[in-house]
PDB file of C-alpha atoms in Angstrom:
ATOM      1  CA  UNK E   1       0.000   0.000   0.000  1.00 79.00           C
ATOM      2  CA  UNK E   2       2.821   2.631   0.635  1.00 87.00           C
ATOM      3  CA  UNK E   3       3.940   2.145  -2.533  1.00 90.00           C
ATOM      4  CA  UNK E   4       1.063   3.388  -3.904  1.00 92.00           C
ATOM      5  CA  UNK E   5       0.908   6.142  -1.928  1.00 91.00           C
ATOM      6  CA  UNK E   6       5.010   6.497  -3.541  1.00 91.00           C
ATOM      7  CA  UNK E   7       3.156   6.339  -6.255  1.00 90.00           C
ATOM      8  CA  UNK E   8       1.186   9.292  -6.312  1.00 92.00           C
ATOM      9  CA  UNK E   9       3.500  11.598  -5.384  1.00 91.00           C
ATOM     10  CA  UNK E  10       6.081  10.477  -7.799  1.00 91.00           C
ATOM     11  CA  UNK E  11       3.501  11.419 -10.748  1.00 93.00           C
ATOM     12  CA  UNK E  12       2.788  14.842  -8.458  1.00 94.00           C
ATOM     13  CA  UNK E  13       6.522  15.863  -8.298  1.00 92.00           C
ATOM     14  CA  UNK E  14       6.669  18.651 -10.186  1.00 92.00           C
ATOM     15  CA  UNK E  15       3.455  20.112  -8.906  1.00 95.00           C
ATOM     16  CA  UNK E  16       4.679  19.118  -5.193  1.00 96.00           C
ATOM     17  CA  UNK E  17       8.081  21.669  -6.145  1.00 96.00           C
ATOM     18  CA  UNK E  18       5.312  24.187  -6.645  1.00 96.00           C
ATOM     19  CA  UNK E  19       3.235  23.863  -3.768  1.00 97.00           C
ATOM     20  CA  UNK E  20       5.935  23.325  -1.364  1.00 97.00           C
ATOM     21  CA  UNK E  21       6.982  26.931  -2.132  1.00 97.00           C
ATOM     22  CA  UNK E  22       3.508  28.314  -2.419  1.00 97.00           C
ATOM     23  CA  UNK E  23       3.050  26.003   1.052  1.00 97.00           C
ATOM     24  CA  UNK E  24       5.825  28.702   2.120  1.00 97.00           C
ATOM     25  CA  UNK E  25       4.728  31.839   0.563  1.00 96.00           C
ATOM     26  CA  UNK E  26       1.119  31.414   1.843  1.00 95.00           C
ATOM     27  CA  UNK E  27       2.949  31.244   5.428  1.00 95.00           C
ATOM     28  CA  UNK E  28       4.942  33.952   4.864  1.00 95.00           C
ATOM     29  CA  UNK E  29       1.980  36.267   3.830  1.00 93.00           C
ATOM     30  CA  UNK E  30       0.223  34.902   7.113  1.00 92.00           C
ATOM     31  CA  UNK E  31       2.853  35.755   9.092  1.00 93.00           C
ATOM     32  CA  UNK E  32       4.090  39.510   7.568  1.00 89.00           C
ATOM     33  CA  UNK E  33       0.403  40.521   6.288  1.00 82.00           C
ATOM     34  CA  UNK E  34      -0.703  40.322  10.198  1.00 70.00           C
ATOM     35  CA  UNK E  35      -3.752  38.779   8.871  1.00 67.00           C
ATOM     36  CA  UNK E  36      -6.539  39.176  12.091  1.00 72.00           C
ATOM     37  CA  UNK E  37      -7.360  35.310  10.643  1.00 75.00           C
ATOM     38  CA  UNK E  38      -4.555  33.533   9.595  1.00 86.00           C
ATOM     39  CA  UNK E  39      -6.190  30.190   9.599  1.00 89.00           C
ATOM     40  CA  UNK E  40      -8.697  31.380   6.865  1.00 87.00           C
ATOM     41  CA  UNK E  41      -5.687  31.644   4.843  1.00 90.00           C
ATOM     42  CA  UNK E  42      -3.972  28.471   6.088  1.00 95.00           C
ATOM     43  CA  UNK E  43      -7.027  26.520   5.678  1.00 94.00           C
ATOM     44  CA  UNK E  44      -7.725  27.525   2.266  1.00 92.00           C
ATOM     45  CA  UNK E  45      -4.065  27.122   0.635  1.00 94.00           C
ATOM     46  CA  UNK E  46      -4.170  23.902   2.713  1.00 96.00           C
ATOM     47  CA  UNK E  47      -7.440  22.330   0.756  1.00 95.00           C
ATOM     48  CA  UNK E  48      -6.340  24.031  -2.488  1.00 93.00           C
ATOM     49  CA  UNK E  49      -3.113  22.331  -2.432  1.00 96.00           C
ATOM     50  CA  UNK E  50      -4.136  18.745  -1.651  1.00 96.00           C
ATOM     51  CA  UNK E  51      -7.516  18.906  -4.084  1.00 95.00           C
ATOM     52  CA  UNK E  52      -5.167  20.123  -6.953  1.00 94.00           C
ATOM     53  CA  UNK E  53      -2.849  17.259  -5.815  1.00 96.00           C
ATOM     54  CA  UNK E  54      -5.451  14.258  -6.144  1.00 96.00           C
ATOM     55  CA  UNK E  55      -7.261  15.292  -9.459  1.00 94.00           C
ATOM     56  CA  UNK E  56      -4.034  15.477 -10.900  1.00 94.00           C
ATOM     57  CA  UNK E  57      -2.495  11.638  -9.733  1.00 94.00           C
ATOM     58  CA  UNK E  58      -6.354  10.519 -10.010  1.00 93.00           C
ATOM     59  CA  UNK E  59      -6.493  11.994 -13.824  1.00 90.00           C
ATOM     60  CA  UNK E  60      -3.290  10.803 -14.460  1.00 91.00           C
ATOM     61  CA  UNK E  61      -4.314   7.423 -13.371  1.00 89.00           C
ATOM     62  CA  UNK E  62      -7.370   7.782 -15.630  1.00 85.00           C
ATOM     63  CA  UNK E  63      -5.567   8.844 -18.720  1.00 84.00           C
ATOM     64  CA  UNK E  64      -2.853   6.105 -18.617  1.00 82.00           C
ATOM     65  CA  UNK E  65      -4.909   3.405 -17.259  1.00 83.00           C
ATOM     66  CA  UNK E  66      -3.144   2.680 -14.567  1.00 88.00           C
ATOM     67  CA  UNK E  67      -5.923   0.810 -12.757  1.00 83.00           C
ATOM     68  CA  UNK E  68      -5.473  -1.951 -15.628  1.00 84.00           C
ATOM     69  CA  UNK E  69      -2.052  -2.461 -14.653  1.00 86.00           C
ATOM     70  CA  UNK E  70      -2.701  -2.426 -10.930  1.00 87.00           C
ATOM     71  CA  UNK E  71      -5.270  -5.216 -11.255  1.00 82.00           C
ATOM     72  CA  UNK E  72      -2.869  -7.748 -13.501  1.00 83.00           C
ATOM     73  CA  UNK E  73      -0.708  -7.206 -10.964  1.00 86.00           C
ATOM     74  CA  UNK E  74      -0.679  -9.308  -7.253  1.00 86.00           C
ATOM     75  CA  UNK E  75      -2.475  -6.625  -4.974  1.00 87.00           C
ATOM     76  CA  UNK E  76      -5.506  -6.155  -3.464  1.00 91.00           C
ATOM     77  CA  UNK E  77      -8.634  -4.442  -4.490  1.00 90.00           C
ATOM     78  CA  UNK E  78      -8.608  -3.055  -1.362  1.00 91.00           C
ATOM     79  CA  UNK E  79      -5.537  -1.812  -0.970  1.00 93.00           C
ATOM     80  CA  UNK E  80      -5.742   0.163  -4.052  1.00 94.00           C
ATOM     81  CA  UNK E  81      -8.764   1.827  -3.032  1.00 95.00           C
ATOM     82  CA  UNK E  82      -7.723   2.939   0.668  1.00 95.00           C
ATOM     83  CA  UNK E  83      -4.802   3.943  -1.023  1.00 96.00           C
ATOM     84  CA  UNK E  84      -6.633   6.747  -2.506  1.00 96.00           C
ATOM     85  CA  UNK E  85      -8.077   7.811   0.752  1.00 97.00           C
ATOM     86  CA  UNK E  86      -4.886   7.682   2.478  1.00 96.00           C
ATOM     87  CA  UNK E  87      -2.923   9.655  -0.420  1.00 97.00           C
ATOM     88  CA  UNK E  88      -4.938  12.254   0.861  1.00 97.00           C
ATOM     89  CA  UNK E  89      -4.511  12.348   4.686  1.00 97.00           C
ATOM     90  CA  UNK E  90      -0.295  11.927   3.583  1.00 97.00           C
ATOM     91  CA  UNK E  91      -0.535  15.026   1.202  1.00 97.00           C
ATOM     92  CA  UNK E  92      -2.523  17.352   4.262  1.00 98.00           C
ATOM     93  CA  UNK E  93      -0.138  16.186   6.544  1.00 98.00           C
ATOM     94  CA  UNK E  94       3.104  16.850   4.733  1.00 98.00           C
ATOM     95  CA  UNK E  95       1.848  20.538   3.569  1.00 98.00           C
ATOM     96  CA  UNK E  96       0.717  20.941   7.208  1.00 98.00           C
ATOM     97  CA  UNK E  97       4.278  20.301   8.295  1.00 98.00           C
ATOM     98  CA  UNK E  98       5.941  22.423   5.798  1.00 98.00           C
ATOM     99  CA  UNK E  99       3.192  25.692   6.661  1.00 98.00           C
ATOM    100  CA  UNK E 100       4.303  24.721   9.972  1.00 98.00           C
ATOM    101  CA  UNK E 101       7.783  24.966  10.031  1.00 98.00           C
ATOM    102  CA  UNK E 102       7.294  27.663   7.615  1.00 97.00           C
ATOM    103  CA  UNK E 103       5.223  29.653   9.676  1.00 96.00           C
ATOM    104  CA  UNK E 104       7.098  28.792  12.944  1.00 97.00           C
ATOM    105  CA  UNK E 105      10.099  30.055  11.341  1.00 97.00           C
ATOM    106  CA  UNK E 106       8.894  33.470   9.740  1.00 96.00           C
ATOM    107  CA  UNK E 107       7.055  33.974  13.094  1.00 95.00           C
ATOM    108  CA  UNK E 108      10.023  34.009  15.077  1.00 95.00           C
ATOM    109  CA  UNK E 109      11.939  36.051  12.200  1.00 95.00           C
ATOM    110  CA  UNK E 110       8.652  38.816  12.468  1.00 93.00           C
ATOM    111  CA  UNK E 111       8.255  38.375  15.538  1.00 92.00           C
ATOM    112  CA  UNK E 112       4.999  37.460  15.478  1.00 91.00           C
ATOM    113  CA  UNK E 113       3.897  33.827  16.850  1.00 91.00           C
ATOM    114  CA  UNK E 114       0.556  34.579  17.047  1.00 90.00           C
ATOM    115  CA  UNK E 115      -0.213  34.349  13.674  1.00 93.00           C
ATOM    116  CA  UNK E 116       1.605  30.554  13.325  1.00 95.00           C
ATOM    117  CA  UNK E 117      -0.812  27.701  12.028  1.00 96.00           C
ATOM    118  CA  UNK E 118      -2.161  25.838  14.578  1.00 95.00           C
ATOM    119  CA  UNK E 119      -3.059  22.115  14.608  1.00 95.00           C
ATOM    120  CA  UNK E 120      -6.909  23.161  15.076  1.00 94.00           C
ATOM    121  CA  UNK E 121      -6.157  24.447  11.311  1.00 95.00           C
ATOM    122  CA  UNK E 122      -5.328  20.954  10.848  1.00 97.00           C
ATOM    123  CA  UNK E 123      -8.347  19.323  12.255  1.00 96.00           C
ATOM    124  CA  UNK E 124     -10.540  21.847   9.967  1.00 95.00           C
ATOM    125  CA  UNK E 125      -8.872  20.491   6.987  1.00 97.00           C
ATOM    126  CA  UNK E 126      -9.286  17.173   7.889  1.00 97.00           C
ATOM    127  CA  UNK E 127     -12.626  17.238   8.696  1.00 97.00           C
ATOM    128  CA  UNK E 128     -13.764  19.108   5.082  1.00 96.00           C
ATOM    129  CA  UNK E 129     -11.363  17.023   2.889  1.00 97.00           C
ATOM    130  CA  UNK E 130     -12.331  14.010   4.651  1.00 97.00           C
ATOM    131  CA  UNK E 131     -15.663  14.450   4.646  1.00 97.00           C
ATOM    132  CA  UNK E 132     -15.657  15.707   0.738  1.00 97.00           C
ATOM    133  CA  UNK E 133     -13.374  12.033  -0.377  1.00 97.00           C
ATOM    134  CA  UNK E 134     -15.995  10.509   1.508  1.00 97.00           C
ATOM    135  CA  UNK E 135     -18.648  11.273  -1.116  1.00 96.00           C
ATOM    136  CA  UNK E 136     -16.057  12.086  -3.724  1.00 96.00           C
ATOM    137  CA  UNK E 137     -14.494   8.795  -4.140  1.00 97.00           C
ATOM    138  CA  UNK E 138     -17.722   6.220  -4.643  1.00 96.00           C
ATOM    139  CA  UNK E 139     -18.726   8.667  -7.494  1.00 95.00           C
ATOM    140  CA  UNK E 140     -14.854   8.514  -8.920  1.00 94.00           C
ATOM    141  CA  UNK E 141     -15.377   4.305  -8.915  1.00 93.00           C
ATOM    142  CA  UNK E 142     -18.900   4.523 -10.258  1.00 93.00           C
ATOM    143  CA  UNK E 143     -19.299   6.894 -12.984  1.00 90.00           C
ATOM    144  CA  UNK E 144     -17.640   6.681 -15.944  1.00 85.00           C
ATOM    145  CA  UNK E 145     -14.685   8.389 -17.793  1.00 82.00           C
ATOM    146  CA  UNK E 146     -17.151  10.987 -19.429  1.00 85.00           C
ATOM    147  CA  UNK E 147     -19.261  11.976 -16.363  1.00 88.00           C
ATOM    148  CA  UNK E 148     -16.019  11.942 -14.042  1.00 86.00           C
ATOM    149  CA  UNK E 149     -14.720  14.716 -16.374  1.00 88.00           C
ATOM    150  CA  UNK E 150     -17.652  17.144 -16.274  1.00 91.00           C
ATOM    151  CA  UNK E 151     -17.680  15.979 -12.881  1.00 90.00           C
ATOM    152  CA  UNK E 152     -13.897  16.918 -11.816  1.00 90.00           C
ATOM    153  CA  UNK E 153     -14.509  20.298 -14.106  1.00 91.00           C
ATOM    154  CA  UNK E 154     -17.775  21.000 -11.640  1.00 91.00           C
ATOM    155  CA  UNK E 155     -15.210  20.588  -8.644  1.00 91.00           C
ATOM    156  CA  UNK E 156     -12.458  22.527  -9.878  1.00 87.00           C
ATOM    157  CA  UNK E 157     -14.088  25.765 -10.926  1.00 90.00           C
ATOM    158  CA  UNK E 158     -16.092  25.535  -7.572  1.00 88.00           C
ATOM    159  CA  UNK E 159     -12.663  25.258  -5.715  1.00 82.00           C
ATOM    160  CA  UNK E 160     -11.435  28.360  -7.886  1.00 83.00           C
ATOM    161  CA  UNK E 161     -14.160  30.486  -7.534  1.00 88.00           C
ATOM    162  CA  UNK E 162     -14.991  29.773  -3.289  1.00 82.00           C
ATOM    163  CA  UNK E 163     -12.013  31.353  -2.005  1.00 76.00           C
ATOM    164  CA  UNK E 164     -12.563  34.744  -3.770  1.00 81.00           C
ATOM    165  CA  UNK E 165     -16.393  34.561  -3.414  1.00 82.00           C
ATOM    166  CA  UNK E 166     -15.363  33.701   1.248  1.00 76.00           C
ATOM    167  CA  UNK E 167     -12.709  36.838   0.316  1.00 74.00           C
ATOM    168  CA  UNK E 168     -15.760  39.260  -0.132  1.00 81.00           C
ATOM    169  CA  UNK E 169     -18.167  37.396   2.332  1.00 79.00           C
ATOM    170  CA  UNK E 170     -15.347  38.076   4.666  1.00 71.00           C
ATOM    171  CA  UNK E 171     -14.900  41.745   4.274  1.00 75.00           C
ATOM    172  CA  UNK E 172     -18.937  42.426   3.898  1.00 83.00           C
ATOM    173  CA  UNK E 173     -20.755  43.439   7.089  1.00 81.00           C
ATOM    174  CA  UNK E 174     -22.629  39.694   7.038  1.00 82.00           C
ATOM    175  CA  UNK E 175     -18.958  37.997   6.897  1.00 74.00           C
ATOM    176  CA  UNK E 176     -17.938  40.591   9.902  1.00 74.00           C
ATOM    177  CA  UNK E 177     -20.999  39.584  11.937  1.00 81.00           C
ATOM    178  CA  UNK E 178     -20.740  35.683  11.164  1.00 74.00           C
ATOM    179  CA  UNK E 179     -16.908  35.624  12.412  1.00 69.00           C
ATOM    180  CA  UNK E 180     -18.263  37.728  15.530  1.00 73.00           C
ATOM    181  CA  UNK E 181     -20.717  34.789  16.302  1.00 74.00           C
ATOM    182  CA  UNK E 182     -18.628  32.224  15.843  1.00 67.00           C
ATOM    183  CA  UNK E 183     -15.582  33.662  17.717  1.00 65.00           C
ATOM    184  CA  UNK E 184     -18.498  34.492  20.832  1.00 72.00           C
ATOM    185  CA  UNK E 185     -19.469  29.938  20.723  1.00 70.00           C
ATOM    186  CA  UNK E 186     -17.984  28.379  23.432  1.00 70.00           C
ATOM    187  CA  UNK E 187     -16.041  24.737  23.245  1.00 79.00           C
ATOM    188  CA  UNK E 188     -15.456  25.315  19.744  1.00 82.00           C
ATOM    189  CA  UNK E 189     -12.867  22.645  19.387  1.00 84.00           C
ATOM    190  CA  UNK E 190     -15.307  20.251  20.689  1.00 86.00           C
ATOM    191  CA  UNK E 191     -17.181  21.201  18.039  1.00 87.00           C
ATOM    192  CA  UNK E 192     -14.280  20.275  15.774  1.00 90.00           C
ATOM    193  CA  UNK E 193     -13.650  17.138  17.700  1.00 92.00           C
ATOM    194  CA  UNK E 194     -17.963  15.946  16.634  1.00 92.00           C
ATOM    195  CA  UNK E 195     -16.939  16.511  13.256  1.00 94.00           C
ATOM    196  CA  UNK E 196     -14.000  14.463  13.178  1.00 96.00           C
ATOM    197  CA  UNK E 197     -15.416  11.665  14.468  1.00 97.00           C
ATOM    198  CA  UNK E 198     -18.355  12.492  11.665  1.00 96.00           C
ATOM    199  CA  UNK E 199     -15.616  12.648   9.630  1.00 97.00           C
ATOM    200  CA  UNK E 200     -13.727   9.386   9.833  1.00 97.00           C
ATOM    201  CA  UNK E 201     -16.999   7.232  10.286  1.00 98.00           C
ATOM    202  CA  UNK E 202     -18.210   8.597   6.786  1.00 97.00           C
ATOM    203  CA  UNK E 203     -15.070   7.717   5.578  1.00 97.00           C
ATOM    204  CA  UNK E 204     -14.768   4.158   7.075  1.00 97.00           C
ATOM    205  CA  UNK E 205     -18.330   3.812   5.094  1.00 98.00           C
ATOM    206  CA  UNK E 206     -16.791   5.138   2.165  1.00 98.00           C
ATOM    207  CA  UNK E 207     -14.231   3.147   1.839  1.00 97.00           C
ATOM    208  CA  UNK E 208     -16.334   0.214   1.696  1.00 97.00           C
ATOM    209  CA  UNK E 209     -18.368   1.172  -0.665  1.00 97.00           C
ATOM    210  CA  UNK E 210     -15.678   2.003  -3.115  1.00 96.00           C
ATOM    211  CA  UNK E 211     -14.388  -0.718  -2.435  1.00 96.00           C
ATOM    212  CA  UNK E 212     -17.658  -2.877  -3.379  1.00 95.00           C
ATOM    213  CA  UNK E 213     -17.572  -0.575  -6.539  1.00 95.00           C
ATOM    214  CA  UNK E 214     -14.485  -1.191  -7.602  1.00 93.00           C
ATOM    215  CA  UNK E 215     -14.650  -5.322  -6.974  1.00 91.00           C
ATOM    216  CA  UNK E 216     -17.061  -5.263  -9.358  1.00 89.00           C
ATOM    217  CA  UNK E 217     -15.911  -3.013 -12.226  1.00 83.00           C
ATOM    218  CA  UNK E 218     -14.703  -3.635 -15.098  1.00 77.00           C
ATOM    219  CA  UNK E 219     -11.295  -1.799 -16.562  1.00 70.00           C
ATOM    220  CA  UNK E 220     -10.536  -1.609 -20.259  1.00 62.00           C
TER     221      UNK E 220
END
């Protein structure tokens, strides 16, 4: 199974050059902008990243076939498939690490720590891609190579377009009040902690359900 996790990020490497520096530059803008909500920030260069990251190992895996080849050789249907899932908790984690040290670093150069990404940052981005792969994944078994293109094209302009439309929802007088609110609810991270259990039981269910899907397809 780690080998097909190797696998991934071999066929990402050149995009992985450019996201470890943008990984960097977004913490460096965190850090020297004084943002009054760096994790915004953090948490939206973190689920940019690791989206762009999967649709382009899953569409290279699409366009060369490379499920044929995985099934004529000795490993298991299963394996392949929580590979997938997995890919993605290793890609958050790694750019995690590098905002971290990136931010850590710049923090203490700027002297200012406050502004360094926190592991509740993490948790946020686990619980949305999680729960996103969760119902992402079945479809990307089911449907076929047609309908996973329009589908993937759906995503990808929605992940383009959210950050700038949350930009101006941010800086309106509705954005202003929501971030008021939620900074006033109490045991937020055990809010965060409901979700991640949400989170990983969705994908436990997901996983065997692709699975079941991809048993029972067909590759050619």
């Amino acid at each position: 199974m780690l080998n097909l996790i190797i696998k991934d990020f071999k066929i990402t490497k050149k995009i992985n050059v450019i996201f470890f520096i943008y990984a960097l530059g977004m913490a460096f803008v965190a850090i020297k902008s004084q943002a009054k909500h760096p994790g915004t920030l953090y948490i939206m260069s973190l689920i940019l990243i690791v989206y762009i990251s999967l649709l382009y190992a899953n569409g290279y895996d699409g366009k060369y076939k490379i499920h044929i080849a995985l099934n004529s050789m000795p490993v298991k249907k299963k394996n392949i498939v929580f590979s997938k899932y997995l890919s993605m908790i290793v890609y958050l984690a790694f750019y995690f690490l590098v905002m971290f040290i990136g931010s850590n670093v710049f923090g203490i150069i700027f002297n200012n720590t406050d502004n360094v990404i926190s592991i509740w940052d993490f948790v946020i981005c686990f619980n949305a891609m999680t729960i996103f792969y969760a119902l992402y994944y079945p479809l990307y078994y089911k449907v076929n190579k047609d309908k996973l293109a329009m589908l993937n094209f759906g995503i990808y302009i929605t992940v383009l377009i959210i950050p700038t439309l949350f930009t101006k929802f941010m800086k309106s007088s509705l954005g202003h009040t929501f971030l008021m609110s939620v900074s006033r609810v109490n045991n937020i991270n055990t809010i965060h902690l409901i979700f991640l259990l949400v989170a990983i039981v969705l994908q436990i269910i997901s996983v065997e359900i692709s699975f079941r899907i991809y048993s029972r397809k067909e590759f050619y």
